[in-house]
């Protein structure tokens, strides 16, 4: 059974930093591209960042470019999202997700492409 479990969320002041982790089990982690998405109240789920299966490439939403960093550890089966210079508009439930990667450069910014999802974790940025 595949499980993705997020941790590290909570409350932070604007301008602060936070690191999210997502521990994966039940899948061959290094064969999957990993992504982070978020959903704020009343809004659609949106793409945040993705990393290819061996970390060759990373991609970011324009809204987080230069502030967030996605990384992964294929030994620990974990993907991370380092968030700096947080803004109140970053407040959302953050989800990690896994998509089967048929080749090393495969990635997707589309939520529907992802096969597995975590339960989500709340990140709240106060002004």
mmCIF file with all atom_site columns, C-alpha atoms in Angstrom:
data_model
loop_
_atom_site.group_PDB
_atom_site.id
_atom_site.type_symbol
_atom_site.label_atom_id
_atom_site.label_alt_id
_atom_site.label_comp_id
_atom_site.label_asym_id
_atom_site.label_entity_id
_atom_site.label_seq_id
_atom_site.pdbx_PDB_ins_code
_atom_site.Cartn_x
_atom_site.Cartn_y
_atom_site.Cartn_z
_atom_site.occupancy
_atom_site.B_iso_or_equiv
_atom_site.pdbx_formal_charge
_atom_site.auth_seq_id
_atom_site.auth_comp_id
_atom_site.auth_asym_id
_atom_site.auth_atom_id
_atom_site.pdbx_PDB_model_num
ATOM 1   C CA . UNK A 1 1   ? 0.000   0.000  0.000   1.00 0.00 ? 1   UNK A CA 1
ATOM 2   C CA . UNK A 1 2   ? 1.410   3.344  -1.040  1.00 0.00 ? 2   UNK A CA 1
ATOM 3   C CA . UNK A 1 3   ? 1.610   6.022  1.629   1.00 0.00 ? 3   UNK A CA 1
ATOM 4   C CA . UNK A 1 4   ? 2.805   9.601  1.421   1.00 0.00 ? 4   UNK A CA 1
ATOM 5   C CA . UNK A 1 5   ? 2.986   11.316 4.789   1.00 0.00 ? 5   UNK A CA 1
ATOM 6   C CA . UNK A 1 6   ? 3.669   15.037 5.062   1.00 0.00 ? 6   UNK A CA 1
ATOM 7   C CA . UNK A 1 7   ? 5.186   16.686 8.130   1.00 0.00 ? 7   UNK A CA 1
ATOM 8   C CA . UNK A 1 8   ? 6.657   20.017 9.183   1.00 0.00 ? 8   UNK A CA 1
ATOM 9   C CA . UNK A 1 9   ? 3.718   22.356 8.705   1.00 0.00 ? 9   UNK A CA 1
ATOM 10  C CA . UNK A 1 10  ? 2.299   24.827 11.189  1.00 0.00 ? 10  UNK A CA 1
ATOM 11  C CA . UNK A 1 11  ? 2.186   28.546 11.878  1.00 0.00 ? 11  UNK A CA 1
ATOM 12  C CA . UNK A 1 12  ? 4.938   30.979 10.894  1.00 0.00 ? 12  UNK A CA 1
ATOM 13  C CA . UNK A 1 13  ? 5.197   34.753 10.651  1.00 0.00 ? 13  UNK A CA 1
ATOM 14  C CA . UNK A 1 14  ? 5.512   36.479 7.319   1.00 0.00 ? 14  UNK A CA 1
ATOM 15  C CA . UNK A 1 15  ? 9.115   36.523 6.193   1.00 0.00 ? 15  UNK A CA 1
ATOM 16  C CA . UNK A 1 16  ? 9.874   33.328 8.036   1.00 0.00 ? 16  UNK A CA 1
ATOM 17  C CA . UNK A 1 17  ? 10.910  29.900 6.796   1.00 0.00 ? 17  UNK A CA 1
ATOM 18  C CA . UNK A 1 18  ? 9.590   26.388 7.030   1.00 0.00 ? 18  UNK A CA 1
ATOM 19  C CA . UNK A 1 19  ? 10.543  22.983 5.666   1.00 0.00 ? 19  UNK A CA 1
ATOM 20  C CA . UNK A 1 20  ? 7.994   20.387 4.707   1.00 0.00 ? 20  UNK A CA 1
ATOM 21  C CA . UNK A 1 21  ? 8.877   16.721 4.422   1.00 0.00 ? 21  UNK A CA 1
ATOM 22  C CA . UNK A 1 22  ? 7.013   13.914 2.710   1.00 0.00 ? 22  UNK A CA 1
ATOM 23  C CA . UNK A 1 23  ? 7.965   10.345 3.532   1.00 0.00 ? 23  UNK A CA 1
ATOM 24  C CA . UNK A 1 24  ? 6.970   7.760  0.932   1.00 0.00 ? 24  UNK A CA 1
ATOM 25  C CA . UNK A 1 25  ? 6.471   4.037  1.396   1.00 0.00 ? 25  UNK A CA 1
ATOM 26  C CA . UNK A 1 26  ? 5.040   1.184  -0.621  1.00 0.00 ? 26  UNK A CA 1
ATOM 27  C CA . UNK A 1 27  ? 6.433   2.351  -3.951  1.00 0.00 ? 27  UNK A CA 1
ATOM 28  C CA . UNK A 1 28  ? 9.736   2.310  -5.791  1.00 0.00 ? 28  UNK A CA 1
ATOM 29  C CA . UNK A 1 29  ? 10.446  5.905  -4.906  1.00 0.00 ? 29  UNK A CA 1
ATOM 30  C CA . UNK A 1 30  ? 13.282  6.520  -7.355  1.00 0.00 ? 30  UNK A CA 1
ATOM 31  C CA . UNK A 1 31  ? 10.950  5.663  -10.270 1.00 0.00 ? 31  UNK A CA 1
ATOM 32  C CA . UNK A 1 32  ? 8.581   8.505  -9.458  1.00 0.00 ? 32  UNK A CA 1
ATOM 33  C CA . UNK A 1 33  ? 8.734   12.219 -10.047 1.00 0.00 ? 33  UNK A CA 1
ATOM 34  C CA . UNK A 1 34  ? 7.520   14.044 -6.952  1.00 0.00 ? 34  UNK A CA 1
ATOM 35  C CA . UNK A 1 35  ? 5.501   17.198 -6.665  1.00 0.00 ? 35  UNK A CA 1
ATOM 36  C CA . UNK A 1 36  ? 4.107   19.634 -4.144  1.00 0.00 ? 36  UNK A CA 1
ATOM 37  C CA . UNK A 1 37  ? 0.720   21.238 -4.597  1.00 0.00 ? 37  UNK A CA 1
ATOM 38  C CA . UNK A 1 38  ? -1.329  23.511 -2.371  1.00 0.00 ? 38  UNK A CA 1
ATOM 39  C CA . UNK A 1 39  ? -4.929  24.498 -1.884  1.00 0.00 ? 39  UNK A CA 1
ATOM 40  C CA . UNK A 1 40  ? -6.121  27.620 -0.139  1.00 0.00 ? 40  UNK A CA 1
ATOM 41  C CA . UNK A 1 41  ? -9.719  27.987 1.113   1.00 0.00 ? 41  UNK A CA 1
ATOM 42  C CA . UNK A 1 42  ? -12.085 28.642 -1.760  1.00 0.00 ? 42  UNK A CA 1
ATOM 43  C CA . UNK A 1 43  ? -9.425  28.094 -4.391  1.00 0.00 ? 43  UNK A CA 1
ATOM 44  C CA . UNK A 1 44  ? -8.410  25.330 -6.766  1.00 0.00 ? 44  UNK A CA 1
ATOM 45  C CA . UNK A 1 45  ? -5.485  23.078 -5.956  1.00 0.00 ? 45  UNK A CA 1
ATOM 46  C CA . UNK A 1 46  ? -2.411  24.586 -7.582  1.00 0.00 ? 46  UNK A CA 1
ATOM 47  C CA . UNK A 1 47  ? 1.015   23.401 -8.566  1.00 0.00 ? 47  UNK A CA 1
ATOM 48  C CA . UNK A 1 48  ? 3.923   24.518 -6.399  1.00 0.00 ? 48  UNK A CA 1
ATOM 49  C CA . UNK A 1 49  ? 7.024   22.546 -7.399  1.00 0.00 ? 49  UNK A CA 1
ATOM 50  C CA . UNK A 1 50  ? 8.216   19.268 -8.861  1.00 0.00 ? 50  UNK A CA 1
ATOM 51  C CA . UNK A 1 51  ? 11.462  17.326 -9.020  1.00 0.00 ? 51  UNK A CA 1
ATOM 52  C CA . UNK A 1 52  ? 12.401  14.599 -11.481 1.00 0.00 ? 52  UNK A CA 1
ATOM 53  C CA . UNK A 1 53  ? 13.151  11.141 -10.256 1.00 0.00 ? 53  UNK A CA 1
ATOM 54  C CA . UNK A 1 54  ? 16.915  11.553 -9.834  1.00 0.00 ? 54  UNK A CA 1
ATOM 55  C CA . UNK A 1 55  ? 16.799  15.291 -9.082  1.00 0.00 ? 55  UNK A CA 1
ATOM 56  C CA . UNK A 1 56  ? 18.158  16.309 -12.488 1.00 0.00 ? 56  UNK A CA 1
ATOM 57  C CA . UNK A 1 57  ? 15.473  18.956 -12.919 1.00 0.00 ? 57  UNK A CA 1
ATOM 58  C CA . UNK A 1 58  ? 13.243  21.046 -10.708 1.00 0.00 ? 58  UNK A CA 1
ATOM 59  C CA . UNK A 1 59  ? 10.336  23.247 -11.726 1.00 0.00 ? 59  UNK A CA 1
ATOM 60  C CA . UNK A 1 60  ? 8.419   25.874 -9.810  1.00 0.00 ? 60  UNK A CA 1
ATOM 61  C CA . UNK A 1 61  ? 5.286   27.939 -9.992  1.00 0.00 ? 61  UNK A CA 1
ATOM 62  C CA . UNK A 1 62  ? 6.047   31.582 -10.743 1.00 0.00 ? 62  UNK A CA 1
ATOM 63  C CA . UNK A 1 63  ? 4.554   32.570 -7.389  1.00 0.00 ? 63  UNK A CA 1
ATOM 64  C CA . UNK A 1 64  ? 7.204   30.639 -5.430  1.00 0.00 ? 64  UNK A CA 1
ATOM 65  C CA . UNK A 1 65  ? 10.203  30.873 -7.752  1.00 0.00 ? 65  UNK A CA 1
ATOM 66  C CA . UNK A 1 66  ? 13.265  32.038 -5.855  1.00 0.00 ? 66  UNK A CA 1
ATOM 67  C CA . UNK A 1 67  ? 11.647  31.461 -2.458  1.00 0.00 ? 67  UNK A CA 1
ATOM 68  C CA . UNK A 1 68  ? 10.898  27.724 -2.396  1.00 0.00 ? 68  UNK A CA 1
ATOM 69  C CA . UNK A 1 69  ? 13.254  24.817 -3.050  1.00 0.00 ? 69  UNK A CA 1
ATOM 70  C CA . UNK A 1 70  ? 12.188  21.250 -3.724  1.00 0.00 ? 70  UNK A CA 1
ATOM 71  C CA . UNK A 1 71  ? 14.620  18.416 -3.119  1.00 0.00 ? 71  UNK A CA 1
ATOM 72  C CA . UNK A 1 72  ? 14.546  14.675 -2.599  1.00 0.00 ? 72  UNK A CA 1
ATOM 73  C CA . UNK A 1 73  ? 16.546  11.921 -0.943  1.00 0.00 ? 73  UNK A CA 1
ATOM 74  C CA . UNK A 1 74  ? 16.132  8.612  -2.759  1.00 0.00 ? 74  UNK A CA 1
ATOM 75  C CA . UNK A 1 75  ? 17.811  6.733  0.081   1.00 0.00 ? 75  UNK A CA 1
ATOM 76  C CA . UNK A 1 76  ? 15.371  8.068  2.680   1.00 0.00 ? 76  UNK A CA 1
ATOM 77  C CA . UNK A 1 77  ? 12.414  7.963  0.224   1.00 0.00 ? 77  UNK A CA 1
ATOM 78  C CA . UNK A 1 78  ? 11.610  11.526 1.177   1.00 0.00 ? 78  UNK A CA 1
ATOM 79  C CA . UNK A 1 79  ? 10.874  14.726 -0.700  1.00 0.00 ? 79  UNK A CA 1
ATOM 80  C CA . UNK A 1 80  ? 11.284  18.149 0.864   1.00 0.00 ? 80  UNK A CA 1
ATOM 81  C CA . UNK A 1 81  ? 9.987   21.635 0.271   1.00 0.00 ? 81  UNK A CA 1
ATOM 82  C CA . UNK A 1 82  ? 12.053  24.408 1.772   1.00 0.00 ? 82  UNK A CA 1
ATOM 83  C CA . UNK A 1 83  ? 10.015  27.599 1.956   1.00 0.00 ? 83  UNK A CA 1
ATOM 84  C CA . UNK A 1 84  ? 11.705  30.948 2.615   1.00 0.00 ? 84  UNK A CA 1
ATOM 85  C CA . UNK A 1 85  ? 10.382  34.512 2.702   1.00 0.00 ? 85  UNK A CA 1
ATOM 86  C CA . UNK A 1 86  ? 6.909   33.216 3.383   1.00 0.00 ? 86  UNK A CA 1
ATOM 87  C CA . UNK A 1 87  ? 3.937   35.446 2.640   1.00 0.00 ? 87  UNK A CA 1
ATOM 88  C CA . UNK A 1 88  ? 0.368   35.352 3.973   1.00 0.00 ? 88  UNK A CA 1
ATOM 89  C CA . UNK A 1 89  ? -0.762  34.289 0.487   1.00 0.00 ? 89  UNK A CA 1
ATOM 90  C CA . UNK A 1 90  ? 1.280   31.087 0.911   1.00 0.00 ? 90  UNK A CA 1
ATOM 91  C CA . UNK A 1 91  ? -1.254  29.969 3.517   1.00 0.00 ? 91  UNK A CA 1
ATOM 92  C CA . UNK A 1 92  ? -2.788  26.718 2.309   1.00 0.00 ? 92  UNK A CA 1
ATOM 93  C CA . UNK A 1 93  ? -2.938  22.988 2.770   1.00 0.00 ? 93  UNK A CA 1
ATOM 94  C CA . UNK A 1 94  ? 0.167   21.552 1.126   1.00 0.00 ? 94  UNK A CA 1
ATOM 95  C CA . UNK A 1 95  ? 0.105   18.145 -0.530  1.00 0.00 ? 95  UNK A CA 1
ATOM 96  C CA . UNK A 1 96  ? 2.901   15.980 -1.818  1.00 0.00 ? 96  UNK A CA 1
ATOM 97  C CA . UNK A 1 97  ? 2.238   13.694 -4.742  1.00 0.00 ? 97  UNK A CA 1
ATOM 98  C CA . UNK A 1 98  ? 3.966   11.018 -6.800  1.00 0.00 ? 98  UNK A CA 1
ATOM 99  C CA . UNK A 1 99  ? 3.755   10.322 -10.522 1.00 0.00 ? 99  UNK A CA 1
ATOM 100 C CA . UNK A 1 100 ? 5.326   7.374  -12.338 1.00 0.00 ? 100 UNK A CA 1
ATOM 101 C CA . UNK A 1 101 ? 8.248   8.666  -14.411 1.00 0.00 ? 101 UNK A CA 1
ATOM 102 C CA . UNK A 1 102 ? 8.893   6.644  -17.578 1.00 0.00 ? 102 UNK A CA 1
ATOM 103 C CA . UNK A 1 103 ? 12.174  8.474  -18.197 1.00 0.00 ? 103 UNK A CA 1
ATOM 104 C CA . UNK A 1 104 ? 14.607  10.556 -16.206 1.00 0.00 ? 104 UNK A CA 1
ATOM 105 C CA . UNK A 1 105 ? 13.387  13.978 -17.346 1.00 0.00 ? 105 UNK A CA 1
ATOM 106 C CA . UNK A 1 106 ? 9.679   13.266 -16.893 1.00 0.00 ? 106 UNK A CA 1
ATOM 107 C CA . UNK A 1 107 ? 7.758   15.743 -14.764 1.00 0.00 ? 107 UNK A CA 1
ATOM 108 C CA . UNK A 1 108 ? 4.287   17.224 -14.558 1.00 0.00 ? 108 UNK A CA 1
ATOM 109 C CA . UNK A 1 109 ? 2.700   20.416 -13.270 1.00 0.00 ? 109 UNK A CA 1
ATOM 110 C CA . UNK A 1 110 ? -0.779  18.915 -13.616 1.00 0.00 ? 110 UNK A CA 1
ATOM 111 C CA . UNK A 1 111 ? -2.466  17.492 -10.537 1.00 0.00 ? 111 UNK A CA 1
ATOM 112 C CA . UNK A 1 112 ? -4.487  14.999 -12.565 1.00 0.00 ? 112 UNK A CA 1
ATOM 113 C CA . UNK A 1 113 ? -1.265  13.332 -13.752 1.00 0.00 ? 113 UNK A CA 1
ATOM 114 C CA . UNK A 1 114 ? -0.269  12.280 -10.250 1.00 0.00 ? 114 UNK A CA 1
ATOM 115 C CA . UNK A 1 115 ? -1.033  8.771  -9.057  1.00 0.00 ? 115 UNK A CA 1
ATOM 116 C CA . UNK A 1 116 ? -0.576  9.072  -5.325  1.00 0.00 ? 116 UNK A CA 1
ATOM 117 C CA . UNK A 1 117 ? -1.254  11.835 -2.818  1.00 0.00 ? 117 UNK A CA 1
ATOM 118 C CA . UNK A 1 118 ? -0.517  12.588 0.796   1.00 0.00 ? 118 UNK A CA 1
ATOM 119 C CA . UNK A 1 119 ? -3.218  13.643 3.213   1.00 0.00 ? 119 UNK A CA 1
ATOM 120 C CA . UNK A 1 120 ? -2.052  17.258 3.225   1.00 0.00 ? 120 UNK A CA 1
ATOM 121 C CA . UNK A 1 121 ? -0.608  19.510 5.894   1.00 0.00 ? 121 UNK A CA 1
ATOM 122 C CA . UNK A 1 122 ? -1.629  22.995 6.944   1.00 0.00 ? 122 UNK A CA 1
ATOM 123 C CA . UNK A 1 123 ? 0.766   25.893 6.511   1.00 0.00 ? 123 UNK A CA 1
ATOM 124 C CA . UNK A 1 124 ? -0.390  29.218 7.936   1.00 0.00 ? 124 UNK A CA 1
ATOM 125 C CA . UNK A 1 125 ? 1.580   32.424 7.448   1.00 0.00 ? 125 UNK A CA 1
ATOM 126 C CA . UNK A 1 126 ? 0.548   35.290 9.698   1.00 0.00 ? 126 UNK A CA 1
ATOM 127 C CA . UNK A 1 127 ? 0.992   38.911 8.688   1.00 0.00 ? 127 UNK A CA 1
#
